[in-house]
Amino acid sequence: MMQWEKLLSLKKYGDTFFRNRLDETQTRIGFEVDYDRIIFSAAFRSLQDKTQVIPLSKTDFVHTRLTHSLEVSVVGRSIGRNVGEKILSKYPNLAEQYGYTINDFGAIVAAAALAHDIGNPPFGHSGEKAISDFFSKGAGQKYQQLVNEKQWADFTNFEGNANGFSVLTKTRPGVEGGLRISYATLGAFMKYPKECLPIKATKGASDKKYGFFQDDKQAFIDIATDLGLTMKQDRNEIAFYRHPLSFLVEAADDICYTIIDFEDGINLGWIPEEHALEFLIKIVQNSINPQTYSKLRSTQDRVSYLRALAIGSLIQDVTRVFIENEQLILQGNFDFALTDKCAYIAQMKDILSVSINNVYQSKEVIEKEIVGYRVIHTLLDNFITSINNKYYQEDTHYDNLVLKLLPERYKQNVDCPYQRMMEICHFVSMLTDGKALELYQSLKSKD
């Protein structure tokens, strides 16, 4: 069974010494340093121009990946503190012997939640699908013979969570050990602690996707082992049971995209305002003040009020679900999203259904996702072709022009074709929507 004493590790990737919580000052705890490092990273800054739901939107109240991540982090911090209070009450030695506080739990979950989308490509989740389809169905199919089966699965099932783990941990030119994030925060970040193959048809929350690329396998194993995560013994692939706090990060994300994407749809006029009260009333009925609500004059203010109450109710309920199942989680015998066991799951599903029909599948979103597909396929085709031609000394003048658009750190002349192509995928995935479109237009002008 997993132990909280190990799960709350302050160790950072590459450390050769023990970090003790009791040695830290209360003015800036180690897990808050994690948060700061993520905030100041280039990868996080790029989220300001990455799609949450509506690609390339210039509407000022529509969420980007950055605003979404900040909101998930705030919700995650509240859930983490709520859970921390209960855990410290149940295990007083965590405070008395090790020095952990309620704020540690909040800071871990807040930092992991802040980074939860840091590896997502431009153009929303269609960006992941575009990269995958380039290799499985597009011009990239020809590269399959250059890599092994598991490496190929990283390309044909490109995963933003695995890419995020790489951002946080991987050593690249000028970046030693990624962002140097604490193991506890990395554990909370890893919602899918397994490698890509074999792909399983499963209802388990931790098996829906995968959490690391083959090139980052050793880093993942080192971190999971140090945290004391339990390995799944009945598997042919590397797979662990989740870090308990990853359930809280997932819950914060589920709450935010369910409620806030719904809010965006109403503010855009794509969902009728009367749906707000109709679908949220069962969630907010114990906290809504009818007099306050009746005084709100604008749609945006009324929806904002209901959204705040709904998020507050959901925070309390997922805290309850976690604490009731804490022992099962530590044993690896709970593999559900906390929101799936929430008292308001029916209401959340109804809200998501409306958002899918009115927002996610709207004509504007679909048209811009199509543009994203074309952009990503063009970038991958040009940059991978040019970097491979350069390696094999078959480069043309056009290849050299293309490579001038590629930052120096991605031009490493490595022998491994998997690493060459993965670095290009990483480069493309770190582009903002706007920068990807700009590069695409530059490449098309050279045709």
Short mmCIF file of N, CA and C in Angstrom, two decimals, residues 137-203:
data_model
loop_
_atom_site.label_atom_id
_atom_site.label_comp_id
_atom_site.label_asym_id
_atom_site.label_seq_id
_atom_site.Cartn_x
_atom_site.Cartn_y
_atom_site.Cartn_z
N LYS A 137 -1.93 7.91 -40.69
CA LYS A 137 -2.71 7.94 -41.93
C LYS A 137 -2.15 8.92 -42.97
N GLY A 138 -1.19 9.76 -42.58
CA GLY A 138 -0.69 10.80 -43.46
C GLY A 138 0.69 10.51 -44.03
N ALA A 139 1.39 11.58 -44.37
CA ALA A 139 2.70 11.46 -45.01
C ALA A 139 3.74 10.82 -44.10
N GLY A 140 3.50 10.83 -42.80
CA GLY A 140 4.47 10.27 -41.86
C GLY A 140 4.46 8.76 -41.75
N GLN A 141 3.56 8.08 -42.44
CA GLN A 141 3.50 6.62 -42.38
C GLN A 141 4.81 5.97 -42.80
N LYS A 142 5.53 6.64 -43.69
CA LYS A 142 6.77 6.07 -44.24
C LYS A 142 7.87 5.92 -43.20
N TYR A 143 7.70 6.56 -42.03
CA TYR A 143 8.75 6.50 -41.01
C TYR A 143 8.61 5.31 -40.07
N GLN A 144 7.57 4.52 -40.22
CA GLN A 144 7.32 3.42 -39.29
C GLN A 144 8.49 2.44 -39.24
N GLN A 145 9.12 2.20 -40.40
CA GLN A 145 10.21 1.23 -40.47
C GLN A 145 11.46 1.69 -39.71
N LEU A 146 11.52 2.96 -39.33
CA LEU A 146 12.71 3.49 -38.67
C LEU A 146 12.71 3.30 -37.15
N VAL A 147 11.55 2.90 -36.59
CA VAL A 147 11.42 2.83 -35.13
C VAL A 147 10.81 1.51 -34.72
N ASN A 148 10.90 1.21 -33.39
CA ASN A 148 10.28 -0.03 -32.92
C ASN A 148 8.79 0.19 -32.62
N GLU A 149 8.11 -0.87 -32.24
CA GLU A 149 6.66 -0.83 -32.10
C GLU A 149 6.19 0.18 -31.05
N LYS A 150 6.84 0.20 -29.90
CA LYS A 150 6.42 1.10 -28.84
C LYS A 150 6.75 2.55 -29.17
N GLN A 151 7.87 2.77 -29.82
CA GLN A 151 8.20 4.12 -30.26
C GLN A 151 7.19 4.62 -31.28
N TRP A 152 6.80 3.74 -32.19
CA TRP A 152 5.82 4.13 -33.20
C TRP A 152 4.48 4.49 -32.55
N ALA A 153 4.12 3.80 -31.50
CA ALA A 153 2.86 4.08 -30.80
C ALA A 153 2.87 5.48 -30.19
N ASP A 154 4.05 5.96 -29.77
CA ASP A 154 4.15 7.33 -29.25
C ASP A 154 3.76 8.36 -30.31
N PHE A 155 4.06 8.05 -31.57
CA PHE A 155 3.73 8.98 -32.65
C PHE A 155 2.27 8.84 -33.09
N THR A 156 1.82 7.59 -33.26
CA THR A 156 0.48 7.37 -33.81
C THR A 156 -0.61 7.56 -32.76
N ASN A 157 -0.23 7.70 -31.50
CA ASN A 157 -1.17 8.02 -30.42
C ASN A 157 -0.59 9.17 -29.59
N PHE A 158 -0.17 10.23 -30.27
CA PHE A 158 0.52 11.33 -29.59
C PHE A 158 -0.33 11.85 -28.44
N GLU A 159 0.31 11.99 -27.29
CA GLU A 159 -0.41 12.29 -26.05
C GLU A 159 0.14 13.53 -25.35
N GLY A 160 -0.73 14.51 -25.14
CA GLY A 160 -0.32 15.74 -24.48
C GLY A 160 0.16 15.54 -23.06
N ASN A 161 -0.39 14.56 -22.35
CA ASN A 161 0.06 14.30 -20.98
C ASN A 161 1.50 13.79 -20.96
N ALA A 162 1.82 12.89 -21.88
CA ALA A 162 3.20 12.39 -21.97
C ALA A 162 4.14 13.51 -22.39
N ASN A 163 3.68 14.36 -23.29
CA ASN A 163 4.50 15.49 -23.72
C ASN A 163 4.73 16.46 -22.57
N GLY A 164 3.72 16.64 -21.72
CA GLY A 164 3.87 17.49 -20.55
C GLY A 164 4.88 16.94 -19.57
N PHE A 165 4.88 15.61 -19.38
CA PHE A 165 5.87 14.99 -18.50
C PHE A 165 7.27 15.26 -19.03
N SER A 166 7.42 15.22 -20.36
CA SER A 166 8.72 15.52 -20.98
C SER A 166 9.13 16.97 -20.74
N VAL A 167 8.18 17.89 -20.86
CA VAL A 167 8.47 19.31 -20.60
C VAL A 167 8.98 19.49 -19.18
N LEU A 168 8.36 18.83 -18.21
CA LEU A 168 8.68 19.03 -16.80
C LEU A 168 9.97 18.34 -16.37
N THR A 169 10.39 17.30 -17.09
CA THR A 169 11.51 16.48 -16.59
C THR A 169 12.70 16.35 -17.53
N LYS A 170 12.50 16.55 -18.83
CA LYS A 170 13.55 16.16 -19.77
C LYS A 170 14.67 17.18 -19.84
N THR A 171 15.90 16.68 -19.92
CA THR A 171 17.06 17.53 -20.12
C THR A 171 17.23 17.83 -21.61
N ARG A 172 17.20 19.12 -21.93
CA ARG A 172 17.44 19.57 -23.30
C ARG A 172 18.52 20.65 -23.26
N PRO A 173 19.11 20.99 -24.39
CA PRO A 173 20.13 22.05 -24.38
C PRO A 173 19.61 23.30 -23.68
N GLY A 174 20.33 23.70 -22.64
CA GLY A 174 19.94 24.88 -21.88
C GLY A 174 18.94 24.62 -20.78
N VAL A 175 18.43 23.37 -20.69
CA VAL A 175 17.45 23.02 -19.65
C VAL A 175 17.87 21.71 -19.01
N GLU A 176 18.48 21.77 -17.85
CA GLU A 176 18.93 20.57 -17.16
C GLU A 176 17.83 20.02 -16.27
N GLY A 177 17.42 18.79 -16.54
CA GLY A 177 16.41 18.16 -15.71
C GLY A 177 15.05 18.82 -15.81
N GLY A 178 14.71 19.34 -16.99
CA GLY A 178 13.43 19.97 -17.16
C GLY A 178 13.29 21.19 -16.27
N LEU A 179 12.14 21.34 -15.62
CA LEU A 179 11.88 22.50 -14.78
C LEU A 179 12.26 22.27 -13.32
N ARG A 180 12.83 21.12 -13.00
CA ARG A 180 13.25 20.81 -11.63
C ARG A 180 12.06 20.91 -10.67
N ILE A 181 11.08 20.06 -10.92
CA ILE A 181 9.85 20.03 -10.14
C ILE A 181 9.92 18.90 -9.11
N SER A 182 9.34 19.11 -7.94
CA SER A 182 9.34 18.11 -6.89
C SER A 182 8.62 16.83 -7.32
N TYR A 183 9.09 15.70 -6.79
CA TYR A 183 8.48 14.42 -7.14
C TYR A 183 7.01 14.36 -6.79
N ALA A 184 6.62 14.93 -5.64
CA ALA A 184 5.21 14.91 -5.24
C ALA A 184 4.35 15.61 -6.28
N THR A 185 4.82 16.74 -6.78
CA THR A 185 4.08 17.48 -7.80
C THR A 185 4.04 16.69 -9.12
N LEU A 186 5.16 16.08 -9.49
CA LEU A 186 5.18 15.25 -10.70
C LEU A 186 4.24 14.06 -10.56
N GLY A 187 4.19 13.46 -9.37
CA GLY A 187 3.27 12.36 -9.13
C GLY A 187 1.83 12.78 -9.30
N ALA A 188 1.49 13.95 -8.75
CA ALA A 188 0.13 14.46 -8.88
C ALA A 188 -0.20 14.82 -10.33
N PHE A 189 0.82 15.20 -11.09
CA PHE A 189 0.64 15.54 -12.50
C PHE A 189 0.32 14.30 -13.34
N MET A 190 0.85 13.13 -12.96
CA MET A 190 0.79 11.93 -13.80
C MET A 190 -0.55 11.22 -13.65
N LYS A 191 -1.55 11.66 -14.41
CA LYS A 191 -2.88 11.05 -14.34
C LYS A 191 -2.90 9.65 -14.95
N TYR A 192 -1.99 9.40 -15.88
CA TYR A 192 -1.98 8.13 -16.60
C TYR A 192 -0.59 7.49 -16.47
N PRO A 193 -0.29 6.88 -15.34
CA PRO A 193 1.08 6.39 -15.08
C PRO A 193 1.39 5.08 -15.78
N LYS A 194 1.43 5.12 -17.11
CA LYS A 194 1.72 3.93 -17.91
C LYS A 194 2.30 4.35 -19.25
N GLU A 195 2.91 3.36 -19.94
CA GLU A 195 3.40 3.60 -21.28
C GLU A 195 2.31 3.31 -22.30
N CYS A 196 2.55 3.64 -23.55
CA CYS A 196 1.50 3.61 -24.56
C CYS A 196 0.97 2.20 -24.85
N LEU A 197 1.87 1.28 -25.15
CA LEU A 197 1.43 -0.07 -25.52
C LEU A 197 1.48 -1.02 -24.33
N PRO A 198 0.54 -2.00 -24.31
CA PRO A 198 -0.58 -2.15 -25.24
C PRO A 198 -1.71 -1.18 -24.91
N ILE A 199 -2.44 -0.76 -25.95
CA ILE A 199 -3.60 0.10 -25.76
C ILE A 199 -4.75 -0.79 -25.32
N LYS A 200 -5.37 -0.46 -24.19
CA LYS A 200 -6.42 -1.30 -23.62
C LYS A 200 -7.78 -0.62 -23.72
N ALA A 201 -8.80 -1.41 -24.05
CA ALA A 201 -10.17 -0.92 -23.96
C ALA A 201 -10.59 -1.13 -22.51
N THR A 202 -10.58 -0.08 -21.74
CA THR A 202 -10.85 -0.20 -20.31
C THR A 202 -11.66 0.97 -19.83
N LYS A 203 -12.39 0.73 -18.74
CA LYS A 203 -13.15 1.81 -18.12
C LYS A 203 -12.35 2.47 -17.00
#
